[in-house]
């Protein structure tokens, strides 16, 4: 099978030291499929074999944190999108999580395998938390016409979310929040603006165990870059 990047896109995931999982999507007028093929490369045996397929391009896949056991896949069904929990080896649909009208989707796995998905609505947008088996655990409103970049940046047991108005992605239109999966609380962090992960991102310090004091860099509403300490709630300007 051709893994030439000019023929499409591919994502690689190391399952262990001897096995690599590859998610390969074809592109161009001669592409045989609009989906993604799943392959496994055995390093010791030097063999590559296809194990399954899903009907979505690689950029619409989210891989879980448990050695690539599952995928959250955005599949277009008619005029709508469907978020499905799929087997990462075969592509088999394990559970359909939700469906919504067309928009750029957002979903991610938390460190423990649970799934966060943001659904944008014309009057109300919603954050949904699913168990690792795809059972709905919480539904939280995000406000009118907002979208969210959900995790998996976990800080002290909470998840960092960034939201902004759906029709305007200028940096001064959104906010940064902490989501508590245990209670459903969404706390806005005053003065911080979303980094808009599609053009700039800083990972900051490692997330660490629950309760650990960690930090991350954000722009603020004064035009500065600040390091926000999730343990104390203080924002310190970054000096260059």
mmCIF file of C-alpha atoms in Angstrom:
data_model
loop_
_atom_site.group_PDB
_atom_site.id
_atom_site.type_symbol
_atom_site.label_atom_id
_atom_site.label_comp_id
_atom_site.label_asym_id
_atom_site.label_seq_id
_atom_site.Cartn_x
_atom_site.Cartn_y
_atom_site.Cartn_z
ATOM 1 C CA UNK A 1 0.000 0.000 0.000
ATOM 2 C CA UNK A 2 1.326 3.435 -0.969
ATOM 3 C CA UNK A 3 2.074 5.711 2.010
ATOM 4 C CA UNK A 4 3.350 8.547 -0.198
ATOM 5 C CA UNK A 5 2.157 11.777 1.546
ATOM 6 C CA UNK A 6 1.464 13.351 -1.857
ATOM 7 C CA UNK A 7 -1.307 10.772 -2.319
ATOM 8 C CA UNK A 8 -3.146 11.732 0.874
ATOM 9 C CA UNK A 9 -2.546 12.072 4.587
ATOM 10 C CA UNK A 10 -1.477 9.612 7.257
ATOM 11 C CA UNK A 11 -1.314 9.558 11.053
ATOM 12 C CA UNK A 12 0.922 7.180 12.981
ATOM 13 C CA UNK A 13 0.417 5.814 16.491
ATOM 14 C CA UNK A 14 2.959 3.601 18.265
ATOM 15 C CA UNK A 15 1.047 0.819 20.028
ATOM 16 C CA UNK A 16 4.247 -0.608 21.524
ATOM 17 C CA UNK A 17 7.891 -0.832 20.509
ATOM 18 C CA UNK A 18 7.133 -3.363 17.749
ATOM 19 C CA UNK A 19 3.761 -2.249 16.380
ATOM 20 C CA UNK A 20 2.614 0.952 14.657
ATOM 21 C CA UNK A 21 -0.994 1.772 13.782
ATOM 22 C CA UNK A 22 -1.447 3.921 10.681
ATOM 23 C CA UNK A 23 -4.557 5.909 9.745
ATOM 24 C CA UNK A 24 -4.290 6.680 6.022
ATOM 25 C CA UNK A 25 -6.661 8.836 3.980
ATOM 26 C CA UNK A 26 -6.506 9.118 0.200
ATOM 27 C CA UNK A 27 -7.023 12.339 -1.740
ATOM 28 C CA UNK A 28 -7.135 13.591 -5.299
ATOM 29 C CA UNK A 29 -9.298 12.762 -8.326
ATOM 30 C CA UNK A 30 -8.140 9.114 -8.406
ATOM 31 C CA UNK A 31 -8.778 8.433 -4.735
ATOM 32 C CA UNK A 32 -10.614 5.150 -4.319
ATOM 33 C CA UNK A 33 -12.299 6.193 -1.090
ATOM 34 C CA UNK A 34 -13.322 9.256 0.895
ATOM 35 C CA UNK A 35 -12.539 7.351 4.070
ATOM 36 C CA UNK A 36 -9.565 6.286 6.157
ATOM 37 C CA UNK A 37 -7.823 2.925 6.082
ATOM 38 C CA UNK A 38 -6.409 1.455 9.287
ATOM 39 C CA UNK A 39 -3.158 -0.450 8.947
ATOM 40 C CA UNK A 40 -0.716 -2.104 11.340
ATOM 41 C CA UNK A 41 3.030 -2.272 10.759
ATOM 42 C CA UNK A 42 4.946 -5.009 12.538
ATOM 43 C CA UNK A 43 8.490 -3.695 13.023
ATOM 44 C CA UNK A 44 10.062 -7.079 13.824
ATOM 45 C CA UNK A 45 8.389 -8.903 10.938
ATOM 46 C CA UNK A 46 8.506 -5.893 8.576
ATOM 47 C CA UNK A 47 4.926 -6.504 7.503
ATOM 48 C CA UNK A 48 2.169 -4.008 6.760
ATOM 49 C CA UNK A 49 -1.469 -5.084 6.621
ATOM 50 C CA UNK A 50 -4.811 -3.338 6.474
ATOM 51 C CA UNK A 51 -7.126 -4.109 9.403
ATOM 52 C CA UNK A 52 -10.174 -1.916 8.705
ATOM 53 C CA UNK A 53 -11.726 1.312 7.400
ATOM 54 C CA UNK A 54 -13.913 4.225 8.517
ATOM 55 C CA UNK A 55 -15.861 6.640 6.305
ATOM 56 C CA UNK A 56 -14.075 9.822 7.381
ATOM 57 C CA UNK A 57 -10.790 11.569 6.610
ATOM 58 C CA UNK A 58 -7.934 11.331 9.193
ATOM 59 C CA UNK A 59 -8.375 14.930 10.401
ATOM 60 C CA UNK A 60 -11.905 13.986 11.536
ATOM 61 C CA UNK A 61 -10.621 11.211 13.802
ATOM 62 C CA UNK A 62 -9.814 11.538 17.501
ATOM 63 C CA UNK A 63 -7.760 8.726 19.026
ATOM 64 C CA UNK A 64 -8.173 7.698 22.660
ATOM 65 C CA UNK A 65 -5.322 7.637 25.159
ATOM 66 C CA UNK A 66 -5.435 3.891 25.868
ATOM 67 C CA UNK A 67 -2.991 2.723 23.175
ATOM 68 C CA UNK A 68 -5.329 3.503 20.303
ATOM 69 C CA UNK A 69 -8.118 1.184 21.340
ATOM 70 C CA UNK A 70 -10.973 3.444 20.153
ATOM 71 C CA UNK A 71 -11.714 6.349 17.817
ATOM 72 C CA UNK A 72 -14.244 9.158 17.982
ATOM 73 C CA UNK A 73 -15.162 9.559 14.312
ATOM 74 C CA UNK A 74 -17.131 12.338 12.590
ATOM 75 C CA UNK A 75 -19.004 10.721 9.722
ATOM 76 C CA UNK A 76 -21.243 12.661 7.370
ATOM 77 C CA UNK A 77 -24.685 11.108 7.123
ATOM 78 C CA UNK A 78 -26.702 12.906 4.447
ATOM 79 C CA UNK A 79 -26.704 16.589 5.403
ATOM 80 C CA UNK A 80 -25.725 16.001 9.020
ATOM 81 C CA UNK A 81 -22.682 14.886 10.974
ATOM 82 C CA UNK A 82 -22.667 11.829 13.185
ATOM 83 C CA UNK A 83 -20.212 11.328 16.041
ATOM 84 C CA UNK A 84 -19.529 7.610 16.419
ATOM 85 C CA UNK A 85 -17.362 5.606 18.794
ATOM 86 C CA UNK A 86 -15.417 3.123 16.649
ATOM 87 C CA UNK A 87 -12.929 0.316 17.106
ATOM 88 C CA UNK A 88 -9.518 1.768 16.172
ATOM 89 C CA UNK A 89 -8.348 -1.486 14.613
ATOM 90 C CA UNK A 90 -11.332 -2.486 12.469
ATOM 91 C CA UNK A 91 -13.370 0.717 12.158
ATOM 92 C CA UNK A 92 -16.494 -1.053 13.407
ATOM 93 C CA UNK A 93 -19.032 1.348 14.919
ATOM 94 C CA UNK A 94 -19.414 0.515 18.609
ATOM 95 C CA UNK A 95 -21.942 3.236 19.426
ATOM 96 C CA UNK A 96 -23.453 6.333 17.805
ATOM 97 C CA UNK A 97 -23.040 9.181 20.291
ATOM 98 C CA UNK A 98 -24.870 12.118 18.739
ATOM 99 C CA UNK A 99 -25.887 13.785 15.468
ATOM 100 C CA UNK A 100 -26.039 17.471 14.550
ATOM 101 C CA UNK A 101 -26.300 19.853 11.626
ATOM 102 C CA UNK A 102 -23.155 20.601 9.584
ATOM 103 C CA UNK A 103 -20.371 22.606 11.239
ATOM 104 C CA UNK A 104 -16.725 22.050 12.055
ATOM 105 C CA UNK A 105 -16.881 19.402 14.782
ATOM 106 C CA UNK A 106 -15.038 19.312 18.100
ATOM 107 C CA UNK A 107 -14.422 16.289 20.295
ATOM 108 C CA UNK A 108 -11.575 14.753 22.262
ATOM 109 C CA UNK A 109 -10.733 11.991 24.701
ATOM 110 C CA UNK A 110 -9.853 12.733 28.303
ATOM 111 C CA UNK A 111 -6.903 10.929 29.891
ATOM 112 C CA UNK A 112 -9.219 8.314 31.423
ATOM 113 C CA UNK A 113 -10.896 7.489 28.090
ATOM 114 C CA UNK A 114 -14.049 9.583 28.547
ATOM 115 C CA UNK A 115 -15.146 11.710 25.583
ATOM 116 C CA UNK A 116 -15.963 15.424 25.412
ATOM 117 C CA UNK A 117 -17.973 16.664 22.420
ATOM 118 C CA UNK A 118 -19.117 20.210 21.610
ATOM 119 C CA UNK A 119 -22.320 20.606 19.618
ATOM 120 C CA UNK A 120 -23.074 24.018 18.136
ATOM 121 C CA UNK A 121 -26.689 25.097 17.906
ATOM 122 C CA UNK A 122 -28.320 28.238 16.491
ATOM 123 C CA UNK A 123 -29.790 29.210 19.866
ATOM 124 C CA UNK A 124 -27.840 27.055 22.317
ATOM 125 C CA UNK A 125 -24.530 25.207 22.064
ATOM 126 C CA UNK A 126 -23.831 22.226 24.263
ATOM 127 C CA UNK A 127 -20.921 20.363 25.817
ATOM 128 C CA UNK A 128 -21.518 16.638 26.259
ATOM 129 C CA UNK A 129 -19.492 14.257 28.424
ATOM 130 C CA UNK A 130 -19.575 10.544 27.577
ATOM 131 C CA UNK A 131 -18.147 7.570 29.427
ATOM 132 C CA UNK A 132 -15.377 5.521 27.793
ATOM 133 C CA UNK A 133 -18.156 3.160 26.626
ATOM 134 C CA UNK A 134 -20.099 6.006 25.014
ATOM 135 C CA UNK A 135 -22.800 6.511 27.667
ATOM 136 C CA UNK A 136 -23.926 10.130 28.107
ATOM 137 C CA UNK A 137 -22.932 11.365 31.584
ATOM 138 C CA UNK A 138 -23.435 15.157 31.478
ATOM 139 C CA UNK A 139 -24.920 17.829 29.225
ATOM 140 C CA UNK A 140 -23.808 21.425 29.868
ATOM 141 C CA UNK A 141 -24.963 24.596 28.028
ATOM 142 C CA UNK A 142 -22.228 26.786 26.491
ATOM 143 C CA UNK A 143 -24.401 29.749 25.477
ATOM 144 C CA UNK A 144 -25.838 30.848 22.154
ATOM 145 C CA UNK A 145 -23.911 30.215 18.944
ATOM 146 C CA UNK A 146 -20.653 29.232 20.611
ATOM 147 C CA UNK A 147 -18.188 26.481 19.777
ATOM 148 C CA UNK A 148 -15.653 24.837 22.031
ATOM 149 C CA UNK A 149 -12.227 23.290 21.819
ATOM 150 C CA UNK A 150 -12.549 20.600 24.447
ATOM 151 C CA UNK A 151 -9.458 19.204 26.208
ATOM 152 C CA UNK A 152 -7.817 16.864 26.624
ATOM 153 C CA UNK A 153 -5.741 19.382 28.622
ATOM 154 C CA UNK A 154 -6.580 18.229 32.175
ATOM 155 C CA UNK A 155 -5.474 20.429 35.093
ATOM 156 C CA UNK A 156 -6.043 19.214 38.632
ATOM 157 C CA UNK A 157 -8.891 16.969 37.542
ATOM 158 C CA UNK A 158 -10.552 19.721 35.450
ATOM 159 C CA UNK A 159 -10.518 20.288 31.692
ATOM 160 C CA UNK A 160 -9.478 23.508 29.956
ATOM 161 C CA UNK A 161 -12.048 24.667 27.375
ATOM 162 C CA UNK A 162 -11.829 27.571 24.926
ATOM 163 C CA UNK A 163 -14.998 29.022 23.405
ATOM 164 C CA UNK A 164 -15.711 31.778 20.895
ATOM 165 C CA UNK A 165 -18.539 33.165 18.809
ATOM 166 C CA UNK A 166 -19.321 30.939 15.853
ATOM 167 C CA UNK A 167 -19.325 33.726 13.247
ATOM 168 C CA UNK A 168 -16.191 35.567 14.363
ATOM 169 C CA UNK A 169 -12.920 33.936 15.340
ATOM 170 C CA UNK A 170 -11.080 37.099 16.318
ATOM 171 C CA UNK A 171 -9.229 36.550 19.550
ATOM 172 C CA UNK A 172 -11.290 39.085 21.546
ATOM 173 C CA UNK A 173 -14.628 37.298 21.135
ATOM 174 C CA UNK A 174 -14.193 34.211 23.307
ATOM 175 C CA UNK A 175 -13.262 33.040 26.773
ATOM 176 C CA UNK A 176 -11.338 30.340 28.632
ATOM 177 C CA UNK A 177 -13.162 28.031 31.054
ATOM 178 C CA UNK A 178 -12.465 25.170 33.407
ATOM 179 C CA UNK A 179 -14.884 22.263 33.198
ATOM 180 C CA UNK A 180 -15.310 20.008 36.229
ATOM 181 C CA UNK A 181 -16.426 16.561 34.969
ATOM 182 C CA UNK A 182 -17.534 15.565 38.488
ATOM 183 C CA UNK A 183 -20.017 18.430 38.953
ATOM 184 C CA UNK A 184 -20.586 19.839 35.453
ATOM 185 C CA UNK A 185 -19.430 23.290 36.616
ATOM 186 C CA UNK A 186 -18.048 25.609 33.908
ATOM 187 C CA UNK A 187 -15.903 28.343 35.469
ATOM 188 C CA UNK A 188 -14.848 31.292 33.279
ATOM 189 C CA UNK A 189 -11.261 32.412 33.986
ATOM 190 C CA UNK A 190 -11.427 36.251 34.002
ATOM 191 C CA UNK A 191 -9.156 38.192 31.678
ATOM 192 C CA UNK A 192 -7.921 35.203 29.658
ATOM 193 C CA UNK A 193 -8.576 34.893 25.937
ATOM 194 C CA UNK A 194 -8.627 31.721 23.835
ATOM 195 C CA UNK A 195 -5.444 30.837 22.004
ATOM 196 C CA UNK A 196 -7.473 29.504 19.060
ATOM 197 C CA UNK A 197 -5.600 26.219 18.953
ATOM 198 C CA UNK A 198 -5.636 26.145 15.153
ATOM 199 C CA UNK A 199 -2.932 28.856 14.931
ATOM 200 C CA UNK A 200 -1.056 29.043 18.231
ATOM 201 C CA UNK A 201 -0.699 26.767 21.217
ATOM 202 C CA UNK A 202 1.493 26.300 24.274
ATOM 203 C CA UNK A 203 1.417 23.121 26.316
ATOM 204 C CA UNK A 204 2.916 24.744 29.426
ATOM 205 C CA UNK A 205 3.901 22.437 32.257
ATOM 206 C CA UNK A 206 2.945 18.747 32.309
ATOM 207 C CA UNK A 207 -0.578 18.190 33.570
ATOM 208 C CA UNK A 208 0.548 15.974 36.461
ATOM 209 C CA UNK A 209 -1.732 14.087 38.845
ATOM 210 C CA UNK A 210 -5.097 15.376 40.097
ATOM 211 C CA UNK A 211 -4.539 18.378 42.341
ATOM 212 C CA UNK A 212 -1.103 19.189 40.916
ATOM 213 C CA UNK A 213 -0.241 22.876 40.426
ATOM 214 C CA UNK A 214 0.367 23.443 36.726
ATOM 215 C CA UNK A 215 0.365 26.410 34.340
ATOM 216 C CA UNK A 216 -0.196 27.339 30.713
ATOM 217 C CA UNK A 217 0.388 30.402 28.550
ATOM 218 C CA UNK A 218 -2.587 32.462 27.308
ATOM 219 C CA UNK A 219 -3.104 35.920 25.768
ATOM 220 C CA UNK A 220 -5.043 38.242 28.063
ATOM 221 C CA UNK A 221 -7.473 41.116 27.486
ATOM 222 C CA UNK A 222 -4.626 43.671 27.828
ATOM 223 C CA UNK A 223 -2.724 42.350 24.831
ATOM 224 C CA UNK A 224 -0.128 40.473 26.900
ATOM 225 C CA UNK A 225 0.999 36.872 27.084
ATOM 226 C CA UNK A 226 0.552 35.540 30.605
ATOM 227 C CA UNK A 227 1.348 32.326 32.413
ATOM 228 C CA UNK A 228 -1.783 31.258 34.240
ATOM 229 C CA UNK A 229 -1.240 29.195 37.386
ATOM 230 C CA UNK A 230 -4.123 26.752 37.789
ATOM 231 C CA UNK A 231 -3.208 26.147 41.423
ATOM 232 C CA UNK A 232 -3.405 29.772 42.616
ATOM 233 C CA UNK A 233 -5.482 31.413 39.870
ATOM 234 C CA UNK A 234 -2.808 34.057 39.219
ATOM 235 C CA UNK A 235 -1.774 35.324 35.771
ATOM 236 C CA UNK A 236 1.837 36.526 35.443
ATOM 237 C CA UNK A 237 2.951 38.467 32.305
ATOM 238 C CA UNK A 238 5.645 36.677 30.292
ATOM 239 C CA UNK A 239 8.764 38.832 29.836
ATOM 240 C CA UNK A 240 10.832 38.449 26.686
#
